[in-house]
Amino acid sequence: MKKKGFTLIELIVVLFIMSIIIGVASIRFNVIDKIKANMELQTLINDVDYAKMKAIATGQTTYIKFGKDSYIVKIHDTFIEDKIFRQLDYITFLHFSTSNDGNLIEFNSNGSVTYPGTVSINVSDKAGNTKNYELVVIVGGGHARIREEQKRIHTY
């Protein structure tokens, strides 16, 4: 009587073929780049929340200063070397509509924002796919969120 089933070699061959197909598909559809770009966006919002909490915890003003493809989170006190510097691979900061003259978001010791506003963000992966977002920071409680940038429709 012959038993029905798969041998170990047959299972290993099937797993090997499946891993090749999944590897090619992930490269083909840029899944890894999309995941990394989303992780950078999530890290950005986490760092904004960190700056707010750091200002409340230390009782000192904390700021986030944006560059073209990087940002720094730092306490204003020059004697404390507690800063975060992030160089970004997928995110580019395009436009800053804050109430100060530069690219700065500042949190006071109570967690409120001195310079509220929006920061336009361009996220592009290695395949050239781009998507625009906005980092919105409001005065009341220093809340921050990232949203998809709204398409502006001109009416005449």
mmCIF file of C-alpha atoms in Angstrom:
data_model
loop_
_atom_site.group_PDB
_atom_site.id
_atom_site.type_symbol
_atom_site.label_atom_id
_atom_site.label_comp_id
_atom_site.label_asym_id
_atom_site.label_seq_id
_atom_site.Cartn_x
_atom_site.Cartn_y
_atom_site.Cartn_z
ATOM 1 C CA MET A 1 0.000 0.000 0.000
ATOM 2 C CA LYS A 2 1.437 3.348 -1.056
ATOM 3 C CA LYS A 3 1.044 6.331 1.290
ATOM 4 C CA LYS A 4 -0.122 9.633 -0.159
ATOM 5 C CA GLY A 5 1.802 12.769 0.780
ATOM 6 C CA PHE A 6 4.780 14.948 -0.019
ATOM 7 C CA THR A 7 8.393 14.154 0.590
ATOM 8 C CA LEU A 8 10.684 16.561 2.352
ATOM 9 C CA ILE A 9 12.584 17.262 -0.870
ATOM 10 C CA GLU A 10 9.358 18.227 -2.665
ATOM 11 C CA LEU A 11 8.457 20.657 0.134
ATOM 12 C CA ILE A 12 11.924 22.229 0.082
ATOM 13 C CA VAL A 13 11.758 22.710 -3.701
ATOM 14 C CA VAL A 14 8.328 24.360 -3.432
ATOM 15 C CA LEU A 15 9.559 26.703 -0.648
ATOM 16 C CA PHE A 16 12.624 27.594 -2.704
ATOM 17 C CA ILE A 17 10.508 28.453 -5.755
ATOM 18 C CA MET A 18 8.088 30.510 -3.607
ATOM 19 C CA SER A 19 10.949 32.488 -2.040
ATOM 20 C CA ILE A 20 12.324 33.352 -5.486
ATOM 21 C CA ILE A 21 8.890 34.526 -6.658
ATOM 22 C CA ILE A 22 8.366 36.656 -3.541
ATOM 23 C CA GLY A 23 11.857 38.165 -3.849
ATOM 24 C CA VAL A 24 11.336 39.132 -7.469
ATOM 25 C CA ALA A 25 7.860 40.519 -6.734
ATOM 26 C CA SER A 26 9.100 42.679 -3.849
ATOM 27 C CA ILE A 27 11.835 44.161 -6.025
ATOM 28 C CA ARG A 28 9.496 44.581 -8.974
ATOM 29 C CA PHE A 29 6.775 46.395 -7.057
ATOM 30 C CA ASN A 30 9.130 48.449 -4.852
ATOM 31 C CA VAL A 31 7.482 47.179 -1.714
ATOM 32 C CA ILE A 32 10.636 47.672 0.306
ATOM 33 C CA ASP A 33 11.029 51.311 -0.782
ATOM 34 C CA LYS A 34 7.414 52.080 0.066
ATOM 35 C CA ILE A 35 7.824 50.540 3.513
ATOM 36 C CA LYS A 36 11.026 52.513 4.154
ATOM 37 C CA ALA A 37 9.380 55.764 3.003
ATOM 38 C CA ASN A 38 6.443 55.156 5.341
ATOM 39 C CA MET A 39 8.861 54.399 8.163
ATOM 40 C CA GLU A 40 10.591 57.754 7.587
ATOM 41 C CA LEU A 41 7.216 59.524 7.763
ATOM 42 C CA GLN A 42 6.373 57.698 10.984
ATOM 43 C CA THR A 43 9.786 58.544 12.447
ATOM 44 C CA LEU A 44 9.198 62.203 11.597
ATOM 45 C CA ILE A 45 5.869 62.336 13.430
ATOM 46 C CA ASN A 46 7.410 60.446 16.366
ATOM 47 C CA ASP A 47 10.253 62.978 16.538
ATOM 48 C CA VAL A 48 7.765 65.866 16.528
ATOM 49 C CA ASP A 49 5.945 64.228 19.452
ATOM 50 C CA TYR A 50 9.308 63.623 21.137
ATOM 51 C CA ALA A 51 10.212 67.319 20.821
ATOM 52 C CA LYS A 52 6.915 68.285 22.435
ATOM 53 C CA MET A 53 7.340 65.797 25.296
ATOM 54 C CA LYS A 54 10.984 66.805 25.778
ATOM 55 C CA ALA A 55 9.941 70.459 26.127
ATOM 56 C CA ILE A 56 7.345 69.538 28.742
ATOM 57 C CA ALA A 57 9.690 67.193 30.642
ATOM 58 C CA THR A 58 12.695 69.536 30.767
ATOM 59 C CA GLY A 59 10.770 72.806 31.027
ATOM 60 C CA GLN A 60 12.898 74.238 28.213
ATOM 61 C CA THR A 61 12.069 75.261 24.685
ATOM 62 C CA THR A 62 12.700 72.527 22.127
ATOM 63 C CA TYR A 63 12.757 73.016 18.391
ATOM 64 C CA ILE A 64 12.810 71.115 15.132
ATOM 65 C CA LYS A 65 14.843 72.736 12.367
ATOM 66 C CA PHE A 66 14.282 71.408 8.868
ATOM 67 C CA GLY A 67 16.780 71.255 6.057
ATOM 68 C CA LYS A 68 16.081 70.125 2.516
ATOM 69 C CA ASP A 69 16.433 66.415 3.284
ATOM 70 C CA SER A 70 17.208 66.360 7.007
ATOM 71 C CA TYR A 71 16.083 67.764 10.345
ATOM 72 C CA ILE A 72 17.387 68.344 13.854
ATOM 73 C CA VAL A 73 15.461 68.063 17.126
ATOM 74 C CA LYS A 74 17.230 70.040 19.870
ATOM 75 C CA ILE A 75 16.736 71.803 23.182
ATOM 76 C CA HIS A 76 17.525 75.537 22.923
ATOM 77 C CA ASP A 77 19.915 75.400 25.879
ATOM 78 C CA THR A 78 23.421 75.315 24.409
ATOM 79 C CA PHE A 79 24.899 73.475 27.417
ATOM 80 C CA ILE A 80 22.818 70.365 26.862
ATOM 81 C CA GLU A 81 23.974 68.193 23.972
ATOM 82 C CA ASP A 82 20.752 66.251 23.625
ATOM 83 C CA LYS A 83 19.863 66.408 19.955
ATOM 84 C CA ILE A 84 18.593 64.140 17.223
ATOM 85 C CA PHE A 85 19.855 64.551 13.675
ATOM 86 C CA ARG A 86 18.113 62.643 10.900
ATOM 87 C CA GLN A 87 19.358 62.425 7.330
ATOM 88 C CA LEU A 88 16.460 61.311 5.134
ATOM 89 C CA ASP A 89 16.590 59.124 2.027
ATOM 90 C CA TYR A 90 12.994 59.296 0.809
ATOM 91 C CA ILE A 91 11.672 62.605 2.183
ATOM 92 C CA THR A 92 12.341 66.108 0.874
ATOM 93 C CA PHE A 93 10.965 69.188 2.617
ATOM 94 C CA LEU A 94 9.590 71.617 0.045
ATOM 95 C CA HIS A 95 7.787 74.542 1.637
ATOM 96 C CA PHE A 96 7.434 75.938 5.142
ATOM 97 C CA SER A 97 4.376 78.008 6.022
ATOM 98 C CA THR A 98 5.208 78.728 9.623
ATOM 99 C CA SER A 99 4.829 82.100 11.296
ATOM 100 C CA ASN A 100 8.585 82.551 11.744
ATOM 101 C CA ASP A 101 11.046 83.505 9.046
ATOM 102 C CA GLY A 102 12.536 80.073 8.577
ATOM 103 C CA ASN A 103 12.056 76.374 8.705
ATOM 104 C CA LEU A 104 11.558 75.994 12.451
ATOM 105 C CA ILE A 105 8.881 74.521 14.693
ATOM 106 C CA GLU A 106 9.356 75.455 18.334
ATOM 107 C CA PHE A 107 7.698 73.896 21.402
ATOM 108 C CA ASN A 108 7.419 75.849 24.668
ATOM 109 C CA SER A 109 7.814 74.327 28.122
ATOM 110 C CA ASN A 110 4.049 73.737 28.351
ATOM 111 C CA GLY A 111 3.935 71.842 25.040
ATOM 112 C CA SER A 112 2.341 74.599 22.975
ATOM 113 C CA VAL A 113 3.836 75.735 19.699
ATOM 114 C CA THR A 114 5.465 79.139 19.213
ATOM 115 C CA TYR A 115 5.600 78.890 15.422
ATOM 116 C CA PRO A 116 2.704 76.751 14.146
ATOM 117 C CA GLY A 117 2.147 75.995 10.500
ATOM 118 C CA THR A 118 2.548 73.371 7.814
ATOM 119 C CA VAL A 119 5.560 71.817 6.160
ATOM 120 C CA SER A 120 5.117 70.433 2.635
ATOM 121 C CA ILE A 121 6.770 67.052 2.255
ATOM 122 C CA ASN A 122 7.633 65.174 -0.923
ATOM 123 C CA VAL A 123 8.105 61.421 -0.558
ATOM 124 C CA SER A 124 9.693 59.653 -3.503
ATOM 125 C CA ASP A 125 11.000 56.132 -3.832
ATOM 126 C CA LYS A 126 13.822 54.843 -5.995
ATOM 127 C CA ALA A 127 11.430 54.066 -8.874
ATOM 128 C CA GLY A 128 10.400 57.708 -9.153
ATOM 129 C CA ASN A 129 6.951 57.401 -7.570
ATOM 130 C CA THR A 130 6.183 60.567 -5.627
ATOM 131 C CA LYS A 131 3.506 61.561 -3.162
ATOM 132 C CA ASN A 132 3.025 64.869 -1.378
ATOM 133 C CA TYR A 133 2.132 65.224 2.287
ATOM 134 C CA GLU A 134 1.845 68.029 4.806
ATOM 135 C CA LEU A 135 3.101 68.023 8.374
ATOM 136 C CA VAL A 136 0.555 70.167 10.213
ATOM 137 C CA VAL A 137 1.409 71.541 13.663
ATOM 138 C CA ILE A 138 -1.293 73.531 15.445
ATOM 139 C CA VAL A 139 -1.062 75.894 18.410
ATOM 140 C CA GLY A 140 -3.578 74.230 20.712
ATOM 141 C CA GLY A 141 -1.593 71.638 22.612
ATOM 142 C CA GLY A 142 1.079 71.405 19.938
ATOM 143 C CA HIS A 143 -0.674 68.598 18.106
ATOM 144 C CA ALA A 144 0.954 67.395 14.917
ATOM 145 C CA ARG A 145 -0.235 65.144 12.141
ATOM 146 C CA ILE A 146 0.732 64.180 8.633
ATOM 147 C CA ARG A 147 -1.918 64.320 5.931
ATOM 148 C CA GLU A 148 -1.943 63.958 2.195
ATOM 149 C CA GLU A 149 -1.505 67.293 0.517
ATOM 150 C CA GLN A 150 -4.758 68.604 -0.902
ATOM 151 C CA LYS A 151 -4.876 69.350 -4.585
ATOM 152 C CA ARG A 152 -5.565 73.012 -5.015
ATOM 153 C CA ILE A 153 -8.275 73.747 -7.548
ATOM 154 C CA HIS A 154 -8.369 77.266 -8.923
ATOM 155 C CA THR A 155 -11.778 78.702 -9.689
ATOM 156 C CA TYR A 156 -12.213 81.831 -11.699
#
